[in-house]
PDB file of C-alpha atoms in Angstrom:
ATOM      1  CA  MET A   1      16.236 -36.105   8.802  1.00  0.00           C
ATOM      2  CA  THR A   2      16.354 -32.910   7.468  1.00  0.00           C
ATOM      3  CA  THR A   3      13.906 -29.523   7.999  1.00  0.00           C
ATOM      4  CA  ALA A   4      12.974 -27.636   4.756  1.00  0.00           C
ATOM      5  CA  SER A   5      14.119 -24.195   5.697  1.00  0.00           C
ATOM      6  CA  PRO A   6      11.368 -21.374   6.572  1.00  0.00           C
ATOM      7  CA  ALA A   7      10.070 -19.330   3.536  1.00  0.00           C
ATOM      8  CA  PRO A   8      11.670 -15.503   3.951  1.00  0.00           C
ATOM      9  CA  ALA A   9       9.945 -13.909   6.253  1.00  0.00           C
ATOM     10  CA  LEU A  10      11.035 -11.094   3.569  1.00  0.00           C
ATOM     11  CA  VAL A  11       9.885 -10.307  -0.185  1.00  0.00           C
ATOM     12  CA  VAL A  12      11.428  -7.427  -3.077  1.00  0.00           C
ATOM     13  CA  THR A  13       9.295  -6.819  -5.906  1.00  0.00           C
ATOM     14  CA  GLY A  14      11.059  -5.843  -9.211  1.00  0.00           C
ATOM     15  CA  ALA A  15      14.910  -7.488  -8.190  1.00  0.00           C
ATOM     16  CA  THR A  16      15.319  -7.812 -12.492  1.00  0.00           C
ATOM     17  CA  GLY A  17      15.257  -3.715 -12.133  1.00  0.00           C
ATOM     18  CA  ARG A  18      18.253  -0.899 -11.734  1.00  0.00           C
ATOM     19  CA  LEU A  19      16.521  -0.387  -8.326  1.00  0.00           C
ATOM     20  CA  GLY A  20      14.969  -3.770  -6.941  1.00  0.00           C
ATOM     21  CA  GLY A  21      17.968  -5.688  -8.307  1.00  0.00           C
ATOM     22  CA  ARG A  22      20.281  -3.106  -5.694  1.00  0.00           C
ATOM     23  CA  VAL A  23      18.606  -3.825  -2.398  1.00  0.00           C
ATOM     24  CA  ALA A  24      18.480  -7.477  -4.147  1.00  0.00           C
ATOM     25  CA  ARG A  25      21.989  -7.367  -4.501  1.00  0.00           C
ATOM     26  CA  ARG A  26      22.976  -5.544  -0.720  1.00  0.00           C
ATOM     27  CA  LEU A  27      20.484  -7.853   0.971  1.00  0.00           C
ATOM     28  CA  ALA A  28      21.862 -10.735  -0.029  1.00  0.00           C
ATOM     29  CA  GLU A  29      25.454  -8.597   1.154  1.00  0.00           C
ATOM     30  CA  ARG A  30      23.688  -8.731   4.473  1.00  0.00           C
ATOM     31  CA  GLY A  31      23.216 -12.495   4.907  1.00  0.00           C
ATOM     32  CA  VAL A  32      19.532 -11.549   5.529  1.00  0.00           C
ATOM     33  CA  PRO A  33      17.335 -14.403   3.804  1.00  0.00           C
ATOM     34  CA  GLN A  34      14.576 -12.828   1.394  1.00  0.00           C
ATOM     35  CA  ARG A  35      12.811 -13.780  -2.037  1.00  0.00           C
ATOM     36  CA  LEU A  36      12.297 -11.894  -5.502  1.00  0.00           C
ATOM     37  CA  LEU A  37       8.719 -11.848  -6.481  1.00  0.00           C
ATOM     38  CA  VAL A  38       9.672 -11.293 -10.133  1.00  0.00           C
ATOM     39  CA  ARG A  39       7.381 -11.820 -13.237  1.00  0.00           C
ATOM     40  CA  SER A  40       9.834 -13.487 -14.912  1.00  0.00           C
ATOM     41  CA  PRO A  41      12.232 -16.235 -13.311  1.00  0.00           C
ATOM     42  CA  GLY A  42      14.621 -16.764 -15.825  1.00  0.00           C
ATOM     43  CA  ARG A  43      15.933 -13.125 -15.484  1.00  0.00           C
ATOM     44  CA  ALA A  44      15.788 -12.814 -11.697  1.00  0.00           C
ATOM     45  CA  PRO A  45      19.725 -12.911 -10.581  1.00  0.00           C
ATOM     46  CA  LYS A  46      21.302 -15.539  -8.747  1.00  0.00           C
ATOM     47  CA  LEU A  47      21.745 -14.619  -5.154  1.00  0.00           C
ATOM     48  CA  PRO A  48      22.969 -16.486  -1.633  1.00  0.00           C
ATOM     49  CA  GLY A  49      19.878 -16.542   0.408  1.00  0.00           C
ATOM     50  CA  ALA A  50      17.370 -16.094  -2.190  1.00  0.00           C
ATOM     51  CA  THR A  51      13.880 -17.815  -4.191  1.00  0.00           C
ATOM     52  CA  VAL A  52      12.302 -16.733  -6.885  1.00  0.00           C
ATOM     53  CA  ALA A  53       8.388 -17.469  -7.190  1.00  0.00           C
ATOM     54  CA  ALA A  54       7.038 -15.880 -10.462  1.00  0.00           C
ATOM     55  CA  ALA A  55       3.816 -13.365 -10.234  1.00  0.00           C
ATOM     56  CA  ASP A  56       2.105 -11.058 -12.891  1.00  0.00           C
ATOM     57  CA  PHE A  57       1.395  -7.335 -10.387  1.00  0.00           C
ATOM     58  CA  GLY A  58      -2.516  -7.689 -12.067  1.00  0.00           C
ATOM     59  CA  ASP A  59      -2.030 -11.636 -11.156  1.00  0.00           C
ATOM     60  CA  ARG A  60      -4.068 -12.358  -7.882  1.00  0.00           C
ATOM     61  CA  GLU A  61      -3.604 -15.796  -7.063  1.00  0.00           C
ATOM     62  CA  ALA A  62       0.240 -15.387  -8.254  1.00  0.00           C
ATOM     63  CA  VAL A  63       0.565 -12.932  -6.405  1.00  0.00           C
ATOM     64  CA  VAL A  64      -0.899 -14.180  -3.030  1.00  0.00           C
ATOM     65  CA  ARG A  65       1.239 -17.744  -3.603  1.00  0.00           C
ATOM     66  CA  GLY A  66       3.950 -15.477  -4.145  1.00  0.00           C
ATOM     67  CA  LEU A  67       3.847 -13.616  -0.793  1.00  0.00           C
ATOM     68  CA  THR A  68       2.333 -16.289   2.004  1.00  0.00           C
ATOM     69  CA  GLY A  69       4.480 -16.376   4.667  1.00  0.00           C
ATOM     70  CA  ALA A  70       6.357 -12.890   4.020  1.00  0.00           C
ATOM     71  CA  GLU A  71       6.041 -10.418   7.222  1.00  0.00           C
ATOM     72  CA  THR A  72       7.641  -7.570   5.114  1.00  0.00           C
ATOM     73  CA  VAL A  73       7.775  -6.718   0.940  1.00  0.00           C
ATOM     74  CA  LEU A  74       9.399  -4.280  -0.745  1.00  0.00           C
ATOM     75  CA  MET A  75       7.087  -3.418  -3.420  1.00  0.00           C
ATOM     76  CA  VAL A  76       8.538  -0.978  -6.225  1.00  0.00           C
ATOM     77  CA  SER A  77       5.758  -0.285  -8.945  1.00  0.00           C
ATOM     78  CA  ALA A  78       4.982  -1.274 -11.961  1.00  0.00           C
ATOM     79  CA  SER A  79       5.969  -0.049 -15.124  1.00  0.00           C
ATOM     80  CA  GLU A  80       4.356   3.361 -16.141  1.00  0.00           C
ATOM     81  CA  SER A  81       1.444   2.183 -18.302  1.00  0.00           C
ATOM     82  CA  ALA A  82      -2.195   3.541 -18.788  1.00  0.00           C
ATOM     83  CA  ASP A  83      -3.262   0.633 -15.864  1.00  0.00           C
ATOM     84  CA  ARG A  84      -1.134   1.057 -13.443  1.00  0.00           C
ATOM     85  CA  LEU A  85      -2.599   2.184 -10.527  1.00  0.00           C
ATOM     86  CA  ALA A  86      -5.017  -1.166 -11.379  1.00  0.00           C
ATOM     87  CA  LEU A  87      -1.908  -3.501 -11.045  1.00  0.00           C
ATOM     88  CA  HIS A  88      -1.531  -1.941  -8.121  1.00  0.00           C
ATOM     89  CA  ARG A  89      -4.682  -2.325  -6.249  1.00  0.00           C
ATOM     90  CA  THR A  90      -5.034  -5.813  -7.271  1.00  0.00           C
ATOM     91  CA  PHE A  91      -0.800  -6.358  -5.599  1.00  0.00           C
ATOM     92  CA  VAL A  92      -1.823  -4.446  -2.364  1.00  0.00           C
ATOM     93  CA  ASP A  93      -5.406  -6.582  -2.266  1.00  0.00           C
ATOM     94  CA  ALA A  94      -3.442  -9.841  -2.723  1.00  0.00           C
ATOM     95  CA  ALA A  95      -0.981  -8.519  -0.059  1.00  0.00           C
ATOM     96  CA  ALA A  96      -3.105  -7.811   2.710  1.00  0.00           C
ATOM     97  CA  GLU A  97      -4.718 -11.734   1.193  1.00  0.00           C
ATOM     98  CA  ALA A  98      -1.528 -13.134   1.984  1.00  0.00           C
ATOM     99  CA  GLY A  99      -1.342 -12.001   5.728  1.00  0.00           C
ATOM    100  CA  VAL A 100       1.567  -9.363   4.322  1.00  0.00           C
ATOM    101  CA  ARG A 101       1.968  -7.441   8.258  1.00  0.00           C
ATOM    102  CA  HIS A 102       4.038  -4.362   6.287  1.00  0.00           C
ATOM    103  CA  LEU A 103       4.424  -2.803   3.086  1.00  0.00           C
ATOM    104  CA  VAL A 104       7.127  -0.359   1.732  1.00  0.00           C
ATOM    105  CA  TYR A 105       6.465   1.285  -0.998  1.00  0.00           C
ATOM    106  CA  VAL A 106       7.757   3.295  -3.730  1.00  0.00           C
ATOM    107  CA  SER A 107       5.803   5.928  -4.523  1.00  0.00           C
ATOM    108  CA  PHE A 108       7.464   9.897  -5.507  1.00  0.00           C
ATOM    109  CA  CYS A 109       7.617  13.229  -3.998  1.00  0.00           C
ATOM    110  CA  GLY A 110       4.730  15.037  -4.076  1.00  0.00           C
ATOM    111  CA  ALA A 111       2.170  12.454  -4.972  1.00  0.00           C
ATOM    112  CA  ALA A 112      -0.322  14.165  -4.135  1.00  0.00           C
ATOM    113  CA  PRO A 113      -4.507  13.795  -6.298  1.00  0.00           C
ATOM    114  CA  ASP A 114      -3.523  17.027  -7.465  1.00  0.00           C
ATOM    115  CA  ALA A 115       0.191  16.815  -8.156  1.00  0.00           C
ATOM    116  CA  THR A 116       1.832  18.320 -11.735  1.00  0.00           C
ATOM    117  CA  PHE A 117       2.975  15.172 -12.320  1.00  0.00           C
ATOM    118  CA  THR A 118       0.644  12.946 -13.827  1.00  0.00           C
ATOM    119  CA  LEU A 119       2.179   9.481 -12.351  1.00  0.00           C
ATOM    120  CA  ALA A 120       2.662  10.858  -9.092  1.00  0.00           C
ATOM    121  CA  ARG A 121      -1.457  11.041  -8.803  1.00  0.00           C
ATOM    122  CA  ASP A 122      -1.469   7.178  -9.333  1.00  0.00           C
ATOM    123  CA  HIS A 123       1.471   6.939  -6.154  1.00  0.00           C
ATOM    124  CA  PHE A 124      -0.655   9.081  -4.091  1.00  0.00           C
ATOM    125  CA  HIS A 125      -4.074   6.593  -5.474  1.00  0.00           C
ATOM    126  CA  THR A 126      -1.918   3.767  -4.341  1.00  0.00           C
ATOM    127  CA  GLU A 127      -0.231   5.190  -0.834  1.00  0.00           C
ATOM    128  CA  GLY A 128      -4.607   5.299   0.115  1.00  0.00           C
ATOM    129  CA  HIS A 129      -5.253   1.775  -1.195  1.00  0.00           C
ATOM    130  CA  ILE A 130      -2.834   0.444   1.306  1.00  0.00           C
ATOM    131  CA  ARG A 131      -3.575   2.456   4.885  1.00  0.00           C
ATOM    132  CA  ALA A 132      -7.114   1.935   3.429  1.00  0.00           C
ATOM    133  CA  ARG A 133      -6.246  -2.125   3.520  1.00  0.00           C
ATOM    134  CA  GLY A 134      -4.443  -2.129   6.841  1.00  0.00           C
ATOM    135  CA  PRO A 135      -1.032  -3.759   7.230  1.00  0.00           C
ATOM    136  CA  ALA A 136       2.101  -1.384   8.662  1.00  0.00           C
ATOM    137  CA  TYR A 137       3.349   0.982   5.830  1.00  0.00           C
ATOM    138  CA  THR A 138       6.621   2.364   5.207  1.00  0.00           C
ATOM    139  CA  PHE A 139       6.377   5.173   1.625  1.00  0.00           C
ATOM    140  CA  LEU A 140       9.841   5.801   0.271  1.00  0.00           C
ATOM    141  CA  ARG A 141       8.980   8.941  -2.141  1.00  0.00           C
ATOM    142  CA  ASP A 142      12.113   9.132  -4.576  1.00  0.00           C
ATOM    143  CA  ASN A 143      12.420  12.283  -6.205  1.00  0.00           C
ATOM    144  CA  LEU A 144      13.573  12.089  -9.741  1.00  0.00           C
ATOM    145  CA  TYR A 145      16.536   9.639 -10.899  1.00  0.00           C
ATOM    146  CA  ALA A 146      19.779  11.178 -10.402  1.00  0.00           C
ATOM    147  CA  ASP A 147      21.196   8.000 -13.399  1.00  0.00           C
ATOM    148  CA  PHE A 148      18.529   8.970 -15.793  1.00  0.00           C
ATOM    149  CA  VAL A 149      19.655  12.956 -16.074  1.00  0.00           C
ATOM    150  CA  PRO A 150      21.490  11.325 -19.517  1.00  0.00           C
ATOM    151  CA  HIS A 151      18.571  10.324 -21.319  1.00  0.00           C
ATOM    152  CA  PHE A 152      17.047  14.623 -21.055  1.00  0.00           C
ATOM    153  CA  VAL A 153      19.373  14.777 -23.495  1.00  0.00           C
ATOM    154  CA  GLY A 154      18.712  13.920 -27.206  1.00  0.00           C
ATOM    155  CA  GLU A 155      20.839  13.765 -29.779  1.00  0.00           C
ATOM    156  CA  ASP A 156      21.666  17.463 -30.461  1.00  0.00           C
ATOM    157  CA  GLY A 157      23.647  17.466 -27.327  1.00  0.00           C
ATOM    158  CA  VAL A 158      20.044  18.961 -25.895  1.00  0.00           C
ATOM    159  CA  ILE A 159      17.668  19.339 -23.035  1.00  0.00           C
ATOM    160  CA  ARG A 160      14.433  19.832 -24.072  1.00  0.00           C
ATOM    161  CA  GLY A 161      11.612  20.690 -22.052  1.00  0.00           C
ATOM    162  CA  PRO A 162       9.007  23.565 -19.897  1.00  0.00           C
ATOM    163  CA  ALA A 163      11.263  23.047 -17.131  1.00  0.00           C
ATOM    164  CA  GLY A 164      11.120  27.192 -16.631  1.00  0.00           C
ATOM    165  CA  GLN A 165      14.206  28.101 -14.383  1.00  0.00           C
ATOM    166  CA  GLY A 166      12.588  25.351 -11.743  1.00  0.00           C
ATOM    167  CA  ARG A 167      14.454  23.076  -9.705  1.00  0.00           C
ATOM    168  CA  ALA A 168      14.916  19.481  -8.937  1.00  0.00           C
ATOM    169  CA  ALA A 169      16.970  17.685  -6.135  1.00  0.00           C
ATOM    170  CA  PHE A 170      17.376  14.188  -8.388  1.00  0.00           C
ATOM    171  CA  VAL A 171      18.555  11.295  -5.989  1.00  0.00           C
ATOM    172  CA  ALA A 172      21.104   8.592  -7.378  1.00  0.00           C
ATOM    173  CA  GLN A 173      19.762   5.092  -6.866  1.00  0.00           C
ATOM    174  CA  ASP A 174      22.690   4.109  -4.855  1.00  0.00           C
ATOM    175  CA  ASP A 175      21.001   6.102  -2.228  1.00  0.00           C
ATOM    176  CA  ILE A 176      18.199   5.061  -2.551  1.00  0.00           C
ATOM    177  CA  ALA A 177      18.208   1.458  -2.098  1.00  0.00           C
ATOM    178  CA  ASP A 178      20.481   1.823   1.036  1.00  0.00           C
ATOM    179  CA  ALA A 179      17.915   3.969   2.847  1.00  0.00           C
ATOM    180  CA  ALA A 180      15.138   0.443   1.711  1.00  0.00           C
ATOM    181  CA  VAL A 181      17.114  -1.975   2.739  1.00  0.00           C
ATOM    182  CA  THR A 182      17.815   0.093   6.414  1.00  0.00           C
ATOM    183  CA  VAL A 183      14.316   0.008   6.320  1.00  0.00           C
ATOM    184  CA  LEU A 184      13.439  -3.624   4.870  1.00  0.00           C
ATOM    185  CA  THR A 185      15.327  -4.730   7.744  1.00  0.00           C
ATOM    186  CA  ARG A 186      14.377  -2.785  10.658  1.00  0.00           C
ATOM    187  CA  PRO A 187      10.515  -2.438   9.444  1.00  0.00           C
ATOM    188  CA  ASP A 188       8.802  -1.276  12.501  1.00  0.00           C
ATOM    189  CA  ASP A 189      11.189   1.379  13.331  1.00  0.00           C
ATOM    190  CA  HIS A 190       9.563   2.761  10.497  1.00  0.00           C
ATOM    191  CA  ALA A 191       6.114   1.672  10.545  1.00  0.00           C
ATOM    192  CA  GLY A 192       3.870   4.852   9.031  1.00  0.00           C
ATOM    193  CA  ALA A 193       6.866   6.878   7.938  1.00  0.00           C
ATOM    194  CA  VAL A 194       7.102   8.717   4.714  1.00  0.00           C
ATOM    195  CA  TYR A 195      10.112  10.118   4.094  1.00  0.00           C
ATOM    196  CA  ASP A 196      10.912  12.384   0.856  1.00  0.00           C
ATOM    197  CA  LEU A 197      14.421  10.978  -0.724  1.00  0.00           C
ATOM    198  CA  THR A 198      16.589  13.488  -2.320  1.00  0.00           C
ATOM    199  CA  GLY A 199      19.590  14.524  -3.383  1.00  0.00           C
ATOM    200  CA  PRO A 200      21.663  16.591  -1.500  1.00  0.00           C
ATOM    201  CA  GLU A 201      21.339  19.860  -4.358  1.00  0.00           C
ATOM    202  CA  SER A 202      18.662  21.051  -5.875  1.00  0.00           C
ATOM    203  CA  LEU A 203      19.373  21.283  -9.922  1.00  0.00           C
ATOM    204  CA  THR A 204      18.395  23.794 -13.077  1.00  0.00           C
ATOM    205  CA  LEU A 205      17.930  22.310 -16.272  1.00  0.00           C
ATOM    206  CA  GLU A 206      20.968  24.740 -16.984  1.00  0.00           C
ATOM    207  CA  GLU A 207      22.802  23.618 -14.379  1.00  0.00           C
ATOM    208  CA  ALA A 208      22.129  20.025 -14.420  1.00  0.00           C
ATOM    209  CA  ALA A 209      23.177  20.593 -18.506  1.00  0.00           C
ATOM    210  CA  ALA A 210      26.390  22.370 -17.078  1.00  0.00           C
ATOM    211  CA  THR A 211      27.776  18.954 -15.234  1.00  0.00           C
ATOM    212  CA  LEU A 212      26.486  16.489 -17.796  1.00  0.00           C
ATOM    213  CA  SER A 213      28.796  18.200 -19.619  1.00  0.00           C
ATOM    214  CA  GLU A 214      31.798  18.520 -17.562  1.00  0.00           C
ATOM    215  CA  THR A 215      31.336  14.506 -16.767  1.00  0.00           C
ATOM    216  CA  LEU A 216      30.213  13.485 -20.227  1.00  0.00           C
ATOM    217  CA  GLY A 217      33.345  15.678 -22.017  1.00  0.00           C
ATOM    218  CA  ARG A 218      30.841  17.140 -24.482  1.00  0.00           C
ATOM    219  CA  THR A 219      28.594  20.634 -24.545  1.00  0.00           C
ATOM    220  CA  ILE A 220      25.119  19.988 -23.631  1.00  0.00           C
ATOM    221  CA  THR A 221      22.612  23.009 -23.577  1.00  0.00           C
ATOM    222  CA  TYR A 222      18.933  23.441 -21.917  1.00  0.00           C
ATOM    223  CA  HIS A 223      16.292  24.821 -24.138  1.00  0.00           C
ATOM    224  CA  PRO A 224      13.128  26.144 -21.689  1.00  0.00           C
ATOM    225  CA  GLU A 225      10.609  25.099 -24.094  1.00  0.00           C
ATOM    226  CA  THR A 226       6.611  26.237 -23.749  1.00  0.00           C
ATOM    227  CA  ILE A 227       3.983  23.197 -22.974  1.00  0.00           C
ATOM    228  CA  GLU A 228       3.409  23.698 -26.273  1.00  0.00           C
ATOM    229  CA  GLU A 229       6.636  23.597 -28.006  1.00  0.00           C
ATOM    230  CA  ALA A 230       6.825  20.404 -25.558  1.00  0.00           C
ATOM    231  CA  TYR A 231       3.494  18.707 -26.445  1.00  0.00           C
ATOM    232  CA  THR A 232       4.685  18.962 -30.709  1.00  0.00           C
ATOM    233  CA  SER A 233       8.860  18.118 -30.457  1.00  0.00           C
ATOM    234  CA  ARG A 234       7.386  14.476 -28.773  1.00  0.00           C
ATOM    235  CA  ALA A 235       5.038  13.575 -30.929  1.00  0.00           C
ATOM    236  CA  PRO A 236       6.089  11.918 -33.898  1.00  0.00           C
ATOM    237  CA  TYR A 237       7.152   9.049 -31.373  1.00  0.00           C
ATOM    238  CA  ASN A 238       3.222   8.454 -31.326  1.00  0.00           C
ATOM    239  CA  ALA A 239       2.573   7.780 -27.654  1.00  0.00           C
ATOM    240  CA  PRO A 240      -0.172   7.458 -26.294  1.00  0.00           C
ATOM    241  CA  ARG A 241      -1.993  11.017 -24.416  1.00  0.00           C
ATOM    242  CA  TRP A 242      -1.219   9.600 -21.146  1.00  0.00           C
ATOM    243  CA  GLN A 243       2.235   9.002 -21.963  1.00  0.00           C
ATOM    244  CA  LEU A 244       2.336  12.470 -23.777  1.00  0.00           C
ATOM    245  CA  ASP A 245       0.636  14.277 -20.037  1.00  0.00           C
ATOM    246  CA  ALA A 246       3.702  11.629 -17.895  1.00  0.00           C
ATOM    247  CA  TRP A 247       6.926  13.102 -20.494  1.00  0.00           C
ATOM    248  CA  VAL A 248       5.717  16.462 -20.346  1.00  0.00           C
ATOM    249  CA  SER A 249       4.348  16.767 -16.369  1.00  0.00           C
ATOM    250  CA  THR A 250       8.060  16.065 -15.740  1.00  0.00           C
ATOM    251  CA  TYR A 251       9.673  19.025 -16.924  1.00  0.00           C
ATOM    252  CA  THR A 252       6.554  21.274 -15.342  1.00  0.00           C
ATOM    253  CA  ALA A 253       6.584  19.921 -11.948  1.00  0.00           C
ATOM    254  CA  ILE A 254      10.526  21.176 -12.371  1.00  0.00           C
ATOM    255  CA  ALA A 255       8.909  24.319 -13.302  1.00  0.00           C
ATOM    256  CA  SER A 256       5.954  24.347 -10.386  1.00  0.00           C
ATOM    257  CA  GLY A 257       8.960  23.212  -8.011  1.00  0.00           C
ATOM    258  CA  ASP A 258       6.737  20.176  -6.404  1.00  0.00           C
ATOM    259  CA  LEU A 259      10.416  18.959  -6.637  1.00  0.00           C
ATOM    260  CA  SER A 260      12.934  21.577  -5.429  1.00  0.00           C
ATOM    261  CA  GLN A 261      12.857  20.446  -1.626  1.00  0.00           C
ATOM    262  CA  VAL A 262      16.599  19.034  -0.795  1.00  0.00           C
ATOM    263  CA  THR A 263      15.564  16.391   2.415  1.00  0.00           C
ATOM    264  CA  GLN A 264      17.598  14.812   5.272  1.00  0.00           C
ATOM    265  CA  SER A 265      16.030  11.376   4.666  1.00  0.00           C
ATOM    266  CA  ILE A 266      19.476   9.952   2.815  1.00  0.00           C
ATOM    267  CA  PRO A 267      21.665  10.776   5.284  1.00  0.00           C
ATOM    268  CA  HIS A 268      18.946   9.537   8.642  1.00  0.00           C
ATOM    269  CA  LEU A 269      18.865   5.850   6.680  1.00  0.00           C
ATOM    270  CA  THR A 270      22.096   5.496   5.325  1.00  0.00           C
ATOM    271  CA  ASP A 271      24.254   7.294   7.812  1.00  0.00           C
ATOM    272  CA  HIS A 272      26.149   8.759   4.405  1.00  0.00           C
ATOM    273  CA  PRO A 273      25.513  11.342   2.092  1.00  0.00           C
ATOM    274  CA  ALA A 274      23.469  11.576  -0.601  1.00  0.00           C
ATOM    275  CA  THR A 275      25.208  11.464  -3.507  1.00  0.00           C
ATOM    276  CA  PRO A 276      25.193  15.077  -5.549  1.00  0.00           C
ATOM    277  CA  LEU A 277      24.605  14.078  -9.449  1.00  0.00           C
ATOM    278  CA  ALA A 278      28.165  15.111 -10.676  1.00  0.00           C
ATOM    279  CA  GLU A 279      29.708  12.252  -8.655  1.00  0.00           C
ATOM    280  CA  VAL A 280      26.577   9.434 -10.103  1.00  0.00           C
ATOM    281  CA  LEU A 281      27.436  10.219 -13.324  1.00  0.00           C
ATOM    282  CA  ARG A 282      31.129   9.818 -12.588  1.00  0.00           C
ATOM    283  CA  THR A 283      31.403   6.789 -11.186  1.00  0.00           C
ATOM    284  CA  ALA A 284      27.899   5.430 -13.819  1.00  0.00           C
ATOM    285  CA  ARG A 285      30.790   5.866 -16.458  1.00  0.00           C
ATOM    286  CA  GLN A 286      33.755   3.706 -14.923  1.00  0.00           C
ATOM    287  CA  SER A 287      31.363   0.910 -14.433  1.00  0.00           C
TER     288      SER A 287
END
């Protein structure tokens, strides 16, 4: 007579994405059983020791089913949307109903009700809802992703935005994933902790452009727009107002200094130095 294996006590959301996928692969490499909670099971990575459950953040009943039996959950924030905060609240409520003991939430540096970066306000309110619902928590507040810096560059080789001479401590997604694995495998050691995850240096966009130029082998420059110019230059995309505000406030958050602080959270959690932007870019080119 065979006995069914117990359901994994660890659940990872967002495993079909860049960050959640990195975390899931690292856990699998360490032989940690996990359940991958995804919207599209067919896109879930096939990993040893991993099972797959289907749920959308907004489907409370499906999330409850997917989280039942879980003790620790990595909640990768939902894709940017007008209703993201509502989706987060539904997910947190479902996690509480399912009896989840510990939520590890991927948040954003400077999360506050009046944060310059508009989407950081959603993260603040999500954090508050997690606290209110009562599970143990750990918040991983990421700086801007170093991996996405090339996407700031227009087709003409220019980064445009109202960042002035402000700085950002761009953080590598690989480093965030390493930090998340540390927390997920020893959650009790990190209960109640809030970690600002940053790279090892704080760069202006002019300095980031110089790093891109050296790494990519073509000239990249930075043009500091005014806020009015930023909205005008992005108007042809016909994006909704909330999205325009998010795009522009990414740069004004840099200008305001909200993203300039360098912390030691990555070395503390991973036992290795945080990865500089240049190294992130070189690795991406080689892969």
